[in-house]
Short mmCIF file of C-alpha atoms in Angstrom, two decimals:
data_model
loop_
_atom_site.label_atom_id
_atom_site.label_comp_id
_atom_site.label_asym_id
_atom_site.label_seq_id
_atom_site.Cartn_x
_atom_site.Cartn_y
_atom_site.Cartn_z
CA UNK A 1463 85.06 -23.13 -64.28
CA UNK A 1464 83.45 -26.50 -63.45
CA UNK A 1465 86.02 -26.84 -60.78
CA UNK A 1466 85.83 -23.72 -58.98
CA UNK A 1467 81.57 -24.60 -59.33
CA UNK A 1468 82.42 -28.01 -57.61
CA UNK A 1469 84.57 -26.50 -54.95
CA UNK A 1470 81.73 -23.61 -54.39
CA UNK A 1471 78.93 -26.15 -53.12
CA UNK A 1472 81.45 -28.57 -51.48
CA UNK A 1473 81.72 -25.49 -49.14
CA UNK A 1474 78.66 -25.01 -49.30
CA UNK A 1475 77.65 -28.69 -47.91
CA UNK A 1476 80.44 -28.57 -45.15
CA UNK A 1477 79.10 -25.19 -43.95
CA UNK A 1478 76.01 -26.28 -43.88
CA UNK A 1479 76.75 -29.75 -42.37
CA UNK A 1480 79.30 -28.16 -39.66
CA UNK A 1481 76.20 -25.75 -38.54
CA UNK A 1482 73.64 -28.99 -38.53
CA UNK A 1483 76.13 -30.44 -35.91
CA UNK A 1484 76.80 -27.43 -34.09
CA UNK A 1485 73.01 -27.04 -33.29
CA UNK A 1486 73.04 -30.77 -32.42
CA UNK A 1487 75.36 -30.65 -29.85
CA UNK A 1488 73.87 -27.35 -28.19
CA UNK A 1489 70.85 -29.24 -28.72
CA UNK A 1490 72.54 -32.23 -26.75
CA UNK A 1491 74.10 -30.07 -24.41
CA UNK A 1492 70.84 -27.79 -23.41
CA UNK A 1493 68.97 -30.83 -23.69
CA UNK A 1494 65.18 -31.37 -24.60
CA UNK A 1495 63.00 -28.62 -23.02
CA UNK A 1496 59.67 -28.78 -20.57
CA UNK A 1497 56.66 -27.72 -22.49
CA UNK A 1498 54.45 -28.64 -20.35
CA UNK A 1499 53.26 -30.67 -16.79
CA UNK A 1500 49.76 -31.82 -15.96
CA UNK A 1501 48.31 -33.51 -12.96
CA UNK A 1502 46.05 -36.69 -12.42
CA UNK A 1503 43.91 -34.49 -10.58
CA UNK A 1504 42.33 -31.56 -10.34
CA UNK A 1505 39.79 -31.73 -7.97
CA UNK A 1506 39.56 -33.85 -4.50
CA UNK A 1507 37.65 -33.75 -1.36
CA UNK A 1508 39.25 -35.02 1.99
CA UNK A 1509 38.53 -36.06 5.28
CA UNK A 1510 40.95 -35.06 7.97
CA UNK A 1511 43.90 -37.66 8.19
CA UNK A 1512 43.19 -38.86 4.49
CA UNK A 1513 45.82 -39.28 2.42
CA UNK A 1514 46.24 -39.36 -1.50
CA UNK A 1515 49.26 -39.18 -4.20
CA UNK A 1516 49.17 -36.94 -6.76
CA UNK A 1517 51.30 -38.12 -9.91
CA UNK A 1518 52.34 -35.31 -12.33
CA UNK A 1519 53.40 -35.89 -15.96
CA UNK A 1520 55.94 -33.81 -17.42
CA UNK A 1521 55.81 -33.18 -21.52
CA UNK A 1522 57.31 -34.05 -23.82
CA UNK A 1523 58.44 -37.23 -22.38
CA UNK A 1524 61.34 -37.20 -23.85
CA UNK A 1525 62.51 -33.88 -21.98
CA UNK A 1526 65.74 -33.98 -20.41
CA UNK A 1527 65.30 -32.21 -16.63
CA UNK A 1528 61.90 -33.78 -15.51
CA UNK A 1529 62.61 -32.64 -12.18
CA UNK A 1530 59.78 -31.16 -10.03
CA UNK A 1531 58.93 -29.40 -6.84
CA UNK A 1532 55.15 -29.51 -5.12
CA UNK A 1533 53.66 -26.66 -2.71
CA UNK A 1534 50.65 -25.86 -0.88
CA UNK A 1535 48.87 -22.87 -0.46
CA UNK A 1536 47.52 -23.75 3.30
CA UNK A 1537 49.65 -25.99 5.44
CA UNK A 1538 46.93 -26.13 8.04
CA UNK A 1539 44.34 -27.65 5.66
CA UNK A 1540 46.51 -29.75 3.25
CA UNK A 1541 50.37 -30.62 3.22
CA UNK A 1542 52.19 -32.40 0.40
CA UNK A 1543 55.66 -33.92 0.26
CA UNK A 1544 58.39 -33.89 -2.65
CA UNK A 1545 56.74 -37.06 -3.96
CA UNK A 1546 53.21 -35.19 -4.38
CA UNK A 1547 51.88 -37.15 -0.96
CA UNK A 1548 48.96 -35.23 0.11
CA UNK A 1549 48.18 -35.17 3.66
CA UNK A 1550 44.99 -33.75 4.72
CA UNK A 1551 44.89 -31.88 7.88
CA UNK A 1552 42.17 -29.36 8.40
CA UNK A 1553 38.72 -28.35 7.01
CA UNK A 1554 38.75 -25.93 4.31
CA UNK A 1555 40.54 -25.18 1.23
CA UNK A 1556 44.13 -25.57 -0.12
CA UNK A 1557 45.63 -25.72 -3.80
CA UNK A 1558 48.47 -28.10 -4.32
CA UNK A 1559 50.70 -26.94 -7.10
CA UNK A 1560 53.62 -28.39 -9.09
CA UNK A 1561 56.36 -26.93 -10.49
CA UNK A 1562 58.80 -28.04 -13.23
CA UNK A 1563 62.48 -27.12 -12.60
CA UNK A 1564 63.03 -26.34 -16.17
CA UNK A 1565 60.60 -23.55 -17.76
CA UNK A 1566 58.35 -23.37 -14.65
CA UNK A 1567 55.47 -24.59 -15.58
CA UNK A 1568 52.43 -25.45 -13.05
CA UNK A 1569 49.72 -27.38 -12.87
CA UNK A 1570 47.54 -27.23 -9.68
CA UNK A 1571 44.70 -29.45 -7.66
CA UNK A 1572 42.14 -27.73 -5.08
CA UNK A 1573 41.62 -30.09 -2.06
CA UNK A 1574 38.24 -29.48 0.11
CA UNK A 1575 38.75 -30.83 3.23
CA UNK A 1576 35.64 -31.61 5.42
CA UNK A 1577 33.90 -34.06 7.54
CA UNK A 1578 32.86 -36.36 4.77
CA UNK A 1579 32.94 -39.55 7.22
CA UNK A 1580 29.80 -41.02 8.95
CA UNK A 1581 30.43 -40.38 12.87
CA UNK A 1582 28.31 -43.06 14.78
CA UNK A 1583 25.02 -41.38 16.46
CA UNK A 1584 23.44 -44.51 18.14
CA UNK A 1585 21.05 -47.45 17.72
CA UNK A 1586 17.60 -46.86 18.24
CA UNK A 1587 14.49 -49.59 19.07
CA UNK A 1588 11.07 -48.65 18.20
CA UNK A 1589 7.96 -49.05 16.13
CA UNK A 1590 7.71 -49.04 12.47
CA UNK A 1591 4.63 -48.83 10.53
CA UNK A 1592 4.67 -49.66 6.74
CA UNK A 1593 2.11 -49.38 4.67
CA UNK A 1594 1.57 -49.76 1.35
CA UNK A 1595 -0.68 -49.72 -1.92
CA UNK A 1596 -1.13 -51.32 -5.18
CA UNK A 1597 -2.78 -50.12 -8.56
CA UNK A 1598 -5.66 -53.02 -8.01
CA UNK A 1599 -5.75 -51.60 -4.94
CA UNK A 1600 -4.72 -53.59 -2.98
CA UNK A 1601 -3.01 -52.51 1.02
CA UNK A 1602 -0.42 -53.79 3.11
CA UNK A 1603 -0.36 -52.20 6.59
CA UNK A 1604 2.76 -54.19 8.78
CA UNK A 1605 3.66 -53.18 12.06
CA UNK A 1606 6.75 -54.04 13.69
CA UNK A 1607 9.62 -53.09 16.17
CA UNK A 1608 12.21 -52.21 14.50
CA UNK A 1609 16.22 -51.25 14.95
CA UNK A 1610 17.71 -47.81 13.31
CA UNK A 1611 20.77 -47.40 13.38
CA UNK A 1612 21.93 -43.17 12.83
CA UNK A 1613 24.80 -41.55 12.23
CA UNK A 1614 26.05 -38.04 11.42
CA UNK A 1615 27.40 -36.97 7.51
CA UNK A 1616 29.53 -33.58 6.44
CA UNK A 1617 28.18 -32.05 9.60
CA UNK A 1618 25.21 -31.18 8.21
CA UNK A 1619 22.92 -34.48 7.16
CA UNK A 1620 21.55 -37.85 9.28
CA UNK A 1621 22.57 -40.94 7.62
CA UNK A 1622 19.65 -43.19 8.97
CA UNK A 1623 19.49 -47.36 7.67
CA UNK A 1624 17.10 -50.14 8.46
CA UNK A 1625 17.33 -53.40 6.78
CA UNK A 1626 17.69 -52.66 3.44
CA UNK A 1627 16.08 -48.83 3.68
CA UNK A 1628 18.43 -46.16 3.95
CA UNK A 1629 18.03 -42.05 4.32
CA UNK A 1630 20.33 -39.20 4.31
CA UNK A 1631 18.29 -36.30 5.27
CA UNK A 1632 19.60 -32.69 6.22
CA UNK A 1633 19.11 -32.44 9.21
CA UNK A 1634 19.38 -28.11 11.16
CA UNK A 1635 20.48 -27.35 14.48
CA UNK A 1636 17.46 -27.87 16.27
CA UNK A 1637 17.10 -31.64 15.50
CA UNK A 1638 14.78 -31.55 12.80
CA UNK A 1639 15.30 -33.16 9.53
CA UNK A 1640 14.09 -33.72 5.83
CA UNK A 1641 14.97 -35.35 2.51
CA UNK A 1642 13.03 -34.70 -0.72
CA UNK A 1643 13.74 -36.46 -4.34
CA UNK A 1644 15.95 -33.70 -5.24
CA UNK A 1645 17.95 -33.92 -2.04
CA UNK A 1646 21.28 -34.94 -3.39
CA UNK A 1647 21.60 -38.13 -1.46
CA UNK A 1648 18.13 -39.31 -1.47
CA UNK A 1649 15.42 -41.24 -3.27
CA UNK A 1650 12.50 -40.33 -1.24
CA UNK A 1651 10.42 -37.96 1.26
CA UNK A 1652 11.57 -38.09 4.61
CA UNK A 1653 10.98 -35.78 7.39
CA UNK A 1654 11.59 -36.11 11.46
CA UNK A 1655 13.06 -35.21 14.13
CA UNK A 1656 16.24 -36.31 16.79
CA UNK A 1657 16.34 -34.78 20.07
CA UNK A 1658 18.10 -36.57 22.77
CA UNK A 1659 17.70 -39.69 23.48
CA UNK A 1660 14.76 -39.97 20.87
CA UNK A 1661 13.54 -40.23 16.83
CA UNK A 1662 10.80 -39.77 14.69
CA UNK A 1663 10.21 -39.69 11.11
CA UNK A 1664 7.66 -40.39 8.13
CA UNK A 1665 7.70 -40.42 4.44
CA UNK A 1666 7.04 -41.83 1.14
CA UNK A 1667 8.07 -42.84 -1.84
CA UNK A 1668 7.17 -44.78 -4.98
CA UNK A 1669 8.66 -48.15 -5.60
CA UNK A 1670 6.84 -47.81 -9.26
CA UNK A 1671 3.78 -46.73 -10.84
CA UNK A 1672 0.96 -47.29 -9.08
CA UNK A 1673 2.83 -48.40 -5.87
CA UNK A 1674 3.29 -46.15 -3.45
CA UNK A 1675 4.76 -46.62 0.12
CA UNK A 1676 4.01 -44.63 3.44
CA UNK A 1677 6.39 -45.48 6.71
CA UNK A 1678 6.47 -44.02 10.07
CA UNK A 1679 9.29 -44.43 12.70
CA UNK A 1680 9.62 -43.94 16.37
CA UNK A 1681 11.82 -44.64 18.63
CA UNK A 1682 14.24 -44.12 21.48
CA UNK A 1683 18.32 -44.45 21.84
CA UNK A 1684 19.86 -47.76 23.44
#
C-alpha cells in the first residue's frame, strides 16, 4: 500500500514537473511580451527646419521583440524617420506616434510648429529719456541717444533690447504695440508704435518699492 502511495505522487511530481517545462519552453519560444512603450516626450514646439529625436522605451525591458515603427499624422508639418528623427517642416500641428511590433501598443507626441525664432527687424538711433524716482524722493531725469535694436517673435510680438533693457511686446497689424506685467514675456508696461522706417514707445515699471522708472524712446531705422 505504501508502495503504490509512493508511486502515486512520484507521478504526480513528474506530471507536474513535465508541465512546468512545457510552459517554459513555450514561454522561451513565444518569448517575453510588450506591455507597454512610452515616449521622452509628449509635447514640443518647433521652428521650421528644427530637428529633435524622440527615444521610446519599450516595457518590460526584458521583452523579447522590442522592435518599433514611428508615423506622423501630417507630413507637411512634421516628418519622422525609423529612428524617431523628427524633422520639422511646416507651421501647424502633427502627432508623432510609435508603435510596438509585438501587442501594438502606442505612445504619441504633438509637435506645434511655428515661427518661434527672432527674424532681424533693424537697428534704430534715437533719443531716450529715463527718468526715475526714489522713496526720499529723490529724481533722476538722463537723456541720451540711444541704439535699439528690434526684431520680430512667433509672428505676432516685437522683441525690442537696449543695453541691458529688453521688451517683448505684442505688437497688431497696424504697427502698434504693448506689453503689460501679465504679458507672458514681459516684466513691465510698454506701449509704441513701428511704422516704416520709424519707433516710438514709453513705459514703466518698478525696479522695487518705492522706485519707480518712466522711459520714452524715439527713433528712426539705420
Amino acid at each position: 500500500m505504501k508502495t503504490q502511495h509512493f508511486i502515486y505522487c512520484l507521478t504526480i511530481v513528474a506530471v507536474l514537473f513535465t508541465a512546468c517545462k512545457k510552459d517554459k519552453e513555450q514561454e522561451l519560444e513565444q518569448g517575453i511580451p510588450v506591455t507597454g512603450v512610452t515616449l521622452n516626450k509628449t509635447e514640443l514646439m518647433l521652428a521650421p527646419g528644427d530637428t529633435v529625436t524622440l527615444i521610446a522605451t519599450v516595457e518590460p525591458d526584458s521583452a523579447t521583440n522590442k522592435t518599433v515603427t514611428w508615423t506622423s499624422s501630417k507630413t507637411s508639418v512634421a516628418t519622422v524617420n525609423s529612428n524617431g528623427l523628427v524633422t520639422a517642416i511646416g507651421k501647424g500641428d502633427a502627432t508623432i506616434t510609435v508603435i510596438t511590433k509585438d501587442g501594438k501598443k502606442t505612445a504619441t507626441c504633438l509637435i506645434t510648429v511655428g515661427d518661434y525664432r527672432a527674424k532681424w527687424v533693424g537697428e534704430y538711433i534715437g533719443e531716450y529719456i529715463y527718468y526715475l524716482t526714489t522713496m526720499d524722493g529723490t529724481s533722476i531725469d538722463t537723456t541720451s541717444e540711444a541704439i535699439v535694436n528690434v526684431s520680430t517673435w512667433e509672428d505676432s510680438y516685437l522683441l525690442i533690447t537696449y543695453e541691458g533693457a529688453q521688451w517683448m511686446p505684442e505688437v497688431n497689424t497696424d504697427g502698434y504695440f504693448e506689453q503689460y506685467p501679465d504679458n507672458p514675456y514681459g516684466y513691465s508696461e510698454c506701449r509704441g508704435i513701428i511704422l516704416n522706417d520709424s519707433i516710438s514707445f514709453e513705459g514703466t515699471y518698478s525696479m522695487s518699492p518705492g522706485h519707480r522708472s518712466y522711459y520714452k524712446y524715439k527713433g528712426k531705422k539705420q
